[in-house]
Amino acid sequence: MVYVSRKEHFNAAHKLYNPAWSKEKNAEVFGPCANDNWHGHNFELIVTVKGLPDPDTGFVVDLKKLSVLIRREIVDRVDHKNLNLDVDFMRDKLASTENLVIEFWKILSPQLSSITKYGKLHSIKLYETPRNYVEYFGE
Amino acid sequence: MVYVSRKEHFNAAHKLYNPAWSKEKNAEVFGPCANDNWHGHNFELIVTVKGLPDPDTGFVVDLKKLSVLIRREIVDRVDHKNLNLDVDFMRDKLASTENLVIEFWKILSPQLSSITKYGKLHSIKLYETPRNYVEYFGE
Amino acid sequence: MVYVSRKEHFNAAHKLYNPAWSKEKNAEVFGPCANDNWHGHNFELIVTVKGLPDPDTGFVVDLKKLSVLIRREIVDRVDHKNLNLDVDFMRDKLASTENLVIEFWKILSPQLSSITKYGKLHSIKLYETPRNYVEYFGE
Amino acid sequence: MVYVSRKEHFNAAHKLYNPAWSKEKNAEVFGPCANDNWHGHNFELIVTVKGLPDPDTGFVVDLKKLSVLIRREIVDRVDHKNLNLDVDFMRDKLASTENLVIEFWKILSPQLSSITKYGKLHSIKLYETPRNYVEYFGE
Amino acid sequence: MVYVSRKEHFNAAHKLYNPAWSKEKNAEVFGPCANDNWHGHNFELIVTVKGLPDPDTGFVVDLKKLSVLIRREIVDRVDHKNLNLDVDFMRDKLASTENLVIEFWKILSPQLSSITKYGKLHSIKLYETPRNYVEYFGE
Amino acid sequence: MVYVSRKEHFNAAHKLYNPAWSKEKNAEVFGPCANDNWHGHNFELIVTVKGLPDPDTGFVVDLKKLSVLIRREIVDRVDHKNLNLDVDFMRDKLASTENLVIEFWKILSPQLSSITKYGKLHSIKLYETPRNYVEYFGE
């Protein structure tokens, strides 16, 4: 079993805001992240696939195909977007990095079989800033 | 003459949009950067001061004082903000990184004498993404 | 279960020295790391918390609160310090990065419940240099 | 149990080429990576050893000894080399990063006992580019 | 005058070899860099353009257009290539990073006017490894 | 004229302390950097040489020779040392990064002619932390 990773990036605006709360409560809990007029980040996204190398290619997964898949399914839907307003799969969800990686997993996991016989999705890691990041393993 | 640099960071939302143009023209020129609902970045800001080291301290400028100055005058006014809507010194200006460093220079340059006898502002460098950055030397 | 990480940094002096050994034996085993007059490092510290996201905030743990906790409990006690002489919890211990992460774990682990309902300490990673680092999972 | 890591680097040429296939099939599967005249990379190699710290040294493994071992057994055999032509342990294998880490594991794993009483090889991670990397845990 | 930079990357094989010298002399001067079977690198290329921001866009140069230009004129001709064998503009030249940046300048400098009214090529910086790099200002 | 750079690193302990001042004044001016028991850093040192490429080698300077020179003349004298106590050329000087680069320049500048016909020392850059650094051009 080898673990193979591909890093992609995107940038987006968002705010942290719970619509069930008052503006004051949101400001208290989320601080400047609740700014009405949004703020934003450069996100670094790392997708890891695990499996046995295909004896014909030496690859668990062709990283060029993985890159194309991530761009088509994730990056094109979030890059230069507002995560709260523009992204269908984040509707009615808090735009935290935790929730983002869970949604990214749901999208990518069933599609990996289209590009690799041997690999399965292992983890999704998302850097919101160079000092803050999350990782999700599907459960 | 020694050149001394301090790196700070902030994150913000913005869009590139020329109000004198139609929506179509903005989309054509700025592409996804013109997204109505904004996008955003983690910015890395590097301020460089040049001068002779003070014989009493060995410092051109005390980098802790420089850090405090940058945070008070720049970071606190742009961090977790919308550069088009929330930042007074960017009103009526295109929110490009080029224009940001010029405004940062105007703010910081006259204030350096409050923290250093020997140093003068030399340059301001701003990374919008790890692959795109600008630098300004005051003229 | 999502894994959430926060990176902090500090710098400190230390030496590697086993008081049960002669000076020669220390020099033989630890080489330049045993230098009597100390040496030092910029340390990068990454604390990872695991748990379910709180449905009200989307957070496993508020990273601002985690940052404050790490700074108060760890960084303020080691930053700009001598790890052998100035740090109470390293008294009578070899100042290796291995021993540091074990002590950091003992300090942080019981305190996480004060800032998160859903998260538990998962790991502590410590870079002594960009090429040397250790990680500890509490057992 | 503490996990201790050491990062080394090397650069090398290679191509991805399955000799059982036609030139056209290789070009189709491997794209520019199949270029007859080779291409190359700066590789970053991270070796992680796990174990209990030795009570006499505070070390799971002396990272200077680990560095010497990695350089002698791996780096000296691949650095400034052609991975397809010059490297004995890659003969008749596809020069993918997946296959490299598996071979590195076979070489390093039995030799760790020569430098540490307490540590065992935990993982080998290999960056082919800053955006593509693999990791192997020995099974 | 603002300086605007765009970073691109490519990887390639090369060797350092002066055909006027014996094999022994090449080995003596270039060491492992003269390896007959090539070695390779991930190169990071930074192109800096200087000029006044266009009042209509806030841009010295549209970095997307600069990226497209660099990719078409440089990256597509060197990426996944052998710098000694596959690259027309390096024919009969020593494949040192110094000579690469000089040739890159000759190619890019006359073409900048096709993408910017206000900017001129200022410098080309090329990282061969994270520790070795060169920069050229056109004279 | 091409500018060629080599990055080396070392780590060391130091404190900022003006012996002409009282302990209180030192604490007031230098804050935690004046800690009696020292603190320390990983330093990254970048030496830049400028000149015309040698037509026989394509090199302004052989970076392996430059690396050997920097290690012998600088790194071996400061690595794993106390900059205030162990380093002859820093005696009676404040151990600031500003003063370090000036001393490094005095040491390296006259020695470059021993390894390059074409190159002259252009600058010395020293990172004390990833956020604080200085650069010196010899005047």
PDB file of C-alpha atoms in Angstrom, chain C residues 46-126:
ATOM      1  CA  ILE C  46       2.061  22.074  15.326  1.00  0.00           C
ATOM      2  CA  VAL C  47      -0.782  20.998  17.611  1.00  0.00           C
ATOM      3  CA  THR C  48      -3.496  18.768  16.119  1.00  0.00           C
ATOM      4  CA  VAL C  49      -6.930  18.295  17.689  1.00  0.00           C
ATOM      5  CA  LYS C  50      -9.419  15.674  16.466  1.00  0.00           C
ATOM      6  CA  GLY C  51     -13.177  15.560  16.851  1.00  0.00           C
ATOM      7  CA  LEU C  52     -16.535  16.168  15.260  1.00  0.00           C
ATOM      8  CA  PRO C  53     -17.324  19.698  14.097  1.00  0.00           C
ATOM      9  CA  ASP C  54     -19.661  21.528  16.462  1.00  0.00           C
ATOM     10  CA  PRO C  55     -22.929  21.932  14.491  1.00  0.00           C
ATOM     11  CA  ASP C  56     -23.315  25.525  15.735  1.00  0.00           C
ATOM     12  CA  THR C  57     -19.908  26.757  14.582  1.00  0.00           C
ATOM     13  CA  GLY C  58     -18.591  24.235  12.059  1.00  0.00           C
ATOM     14  CA  PHE C  59     -15.481  24.058  14.291  1.00  0.00           C
ATOM     15  CA  VAL C  60     -13.848  21.088  15.985  1.00  0.00           C
ATOM     16  CA  VAL C  61     -12.062  23.740  17.987  1.00  0.00           C
ATOM     17  CA  ASP C  62     -11.881  27.518  17.575  1.00  0.00           C
ATOM     18  CA  LEU C  63      -8.322  27.931  16.250  1.00  0.00           C
ATOM     19  CA  LYS C  64      -8.024  31.346  17.854  1.00  0.00           C
ATOM     20  CA  LYS C  65      -8.713  29.798  21.250  1.00  0.00           C
ATOM     21  CA  LEU C  66      -6.293  26.970  20.491  1.00  0.00           C
ATOM     22  CA  SER C  67      -3.645  29.529  19.538  1.00  0.00           C
ATOM     23  CA  VAL C  68      -4.201  31.447  22.784  1.00  0.00           C
ATOM     24  CA  LEU C  69      -3.962  28.215  24.801  1.00  0.00           C
ATOM     25  CA  ILE C  70      -0.712  27.107  23.097  1.00  0.00           C
ATOM     26  CA  ARG C  71       0.824  30.543  23.559  1.00  0.00           C
ATOM     27  CA  ARG C  72      -0.112  30.807  27.208  1.00  0.00           C
ATOM     28  CA  GLU C  73       0.774  27.250  28.198  1.00  0.00           C
ATOM     29  CA  ILE C  74       3.780  26.543  25.951  1.00  0.00           C
ATOM     30  CA  VAL C  75       5.161  29.453  23.931  1.00  0.00           C
ATOM     31  CA  ASP C  76       5.284  31.944  26.806  1.00  0.00           C
ATOM     32  CA  ARG C  77       7.278  29.438  28.862  1.00  0.00           C
ATOM     33  CA  VAL C  78       9.880  28.523  26.200  1.00  0.00           C
ATOM     34  CA  ASP C  79      10.145  31.453  23.767  1.00  0.00           C
ATOM     35  CA  HIS C  80      13.432  33.395  24.038  1.00  0.00           C
ATOM     36  CA  LYS C  81      14.397  31.023  26.840  1.00  0.00           C
ATOM     37  CA  ASN C  82      17.131  28.523  27.636  1.00  0.00           C
ATOM     38  CA  LEU C  83      15.422  25.126  27.604  1.00  0.00           C
ATOM     39  CA  ASN C  84      17.915  23.655  30.086  1.00  0.00           C
ATOM     40  CA  LEU C  85      17.968  26.544  32.583  1.00  0.00           C
ATOM     41  CA  ASP C  86      14.776  28.563  32.316  1.00  0.00           C
ATOM     42  CA  VAL C  87      11.967  26.040  31.762  1.00  0.00           C
ATOM     43  CA  ASP C  88      10.490  24.451  34.876  1.00  0.00           C
ATOM     44  CA  PHE C  89       8.944  21.417  33.163  1.00  0.00           C
ATOM     45  CA  MET C  90      12.287  20.469  31.536  1.00  0.00           C
ATOM     46  CA  ARG C  91      14.258  20.464  34.822  1.00  0.00           C
ATOM     47  CA  ASP C  92      16.300  17.272  35.161  1.00  0.00           C
ATOM     48  CA  LYS C  93      15.357  16.166  31.672  1.00  0.00           C
ATOM     49  CA  LEU C  94      17.514  15.956  28.576  1.00  0.00           C
ATOM     50  CA  ALA C  95      16.516  18.883  26.344  1.00  0.00           C
ATOM     51  CA  SER C  96      15.855  16.743  23.251  1.00  0.00           C
ATOM     52  CA  THR C  97      12.919  17.456  20.948  1.00  0.00           C
ATOM     53  CA  GLU C  98      11.563  14.000  21.861  1.00  0.00           C
ATOM     54  CA  ASN C  99      11.356  14.995  25.532  1.00  0.00           C
ATOM     55  CA  LEU C 100       9.933  18.410  24.660  1.00  0.00           C
ATOM     56  CA  VAL C 101       6.910  17.023  22.776  1.00  0.00           C
ATOM     57  CA  ILE C 102       6.170  14.555  25.578  1.00  0.00           C
ATOM     58  CA  GLU C 103       6.117  17.407  28.118  1.00  0.00           C
ATOM     59  CA  PHE C 104       4.086  19.625  25.801  1.00  0.00           C
ATOM     60  CA  TRP C 105       1.518  16.804  25.554  1.00  0.00           C
ATOM     61  CA  LYS C 106       1.265  16.472  29.344  1.00  0.00           C
ATOM     62  CA  ILE C 107       0.594  20.193  29.640  1.00  0.00           C
ATOM     63  CA  LEU C 108      -1.883  20.640  26.785  1.00  0.00           C
ATOM     64  CA  SER C 109      -3.866  17.408  26.852  1.00  0.00           C
ATOM     65  CA  PRO C 110      -5.804  18.021  30.107  1.00  0.00           C
ATOM     66  CA  GLN C 111      -6.552  21.615  29.142  1.00  0.00           C
ATOM     67  CA  LEU C 112      -8.243  21.090  25.799  1.00  0.00           C
ATOM     68  CA  SER C 113     -11.630  20.500  27.393  1.00  0.00           C
ATOM     69  CA  SER C 114     -11.579  24.143  28.509  1.00  0.00           C
ATOM     70  CA  ILE C 115     -11.787  25.318  24.880  1.00  0.00           C
ATOM     71  CA  THR C 116     -13.636  22.543  23.007  1.00  0.00           C
ATOM     72  CA  LYS C 117     -16.543  20.223  23.711  1.00  0.00           C
ATOM     73  CA  TYR C 118     -15.828  18.023  20.726  1.00  0.00           C
ATOM     74  CA  GLY C 119     -12.072  17.869  20.282  1.00  0.00           C
ATOM     75  CA  LYS C 120      -9.314  15.843  21.862  1.00  0.00           C
ATOM     76  CA  LEU C 121      -5.573  16.284  21.508  1.00  0.00           C
ATOM     77  CA  HIS C 122      -4.362  14.091  18.653  1.00  0.00           C
ATOM     78  CA  SER C 123      -0.680  14.939  18.118  1.00  0.00           C
ATOM     79  CA  ILE C 124       2.109  17.389  18.758  1.00  0.00           C
ATOM     80  CA  LYS C 125       4.732  17.912  16.079  1.00  0.00           C
ATOM     81  CA  LEU C 126       7.883  19.935  16.649  1.00  0.00           C
TER      82      LEU C 126
END
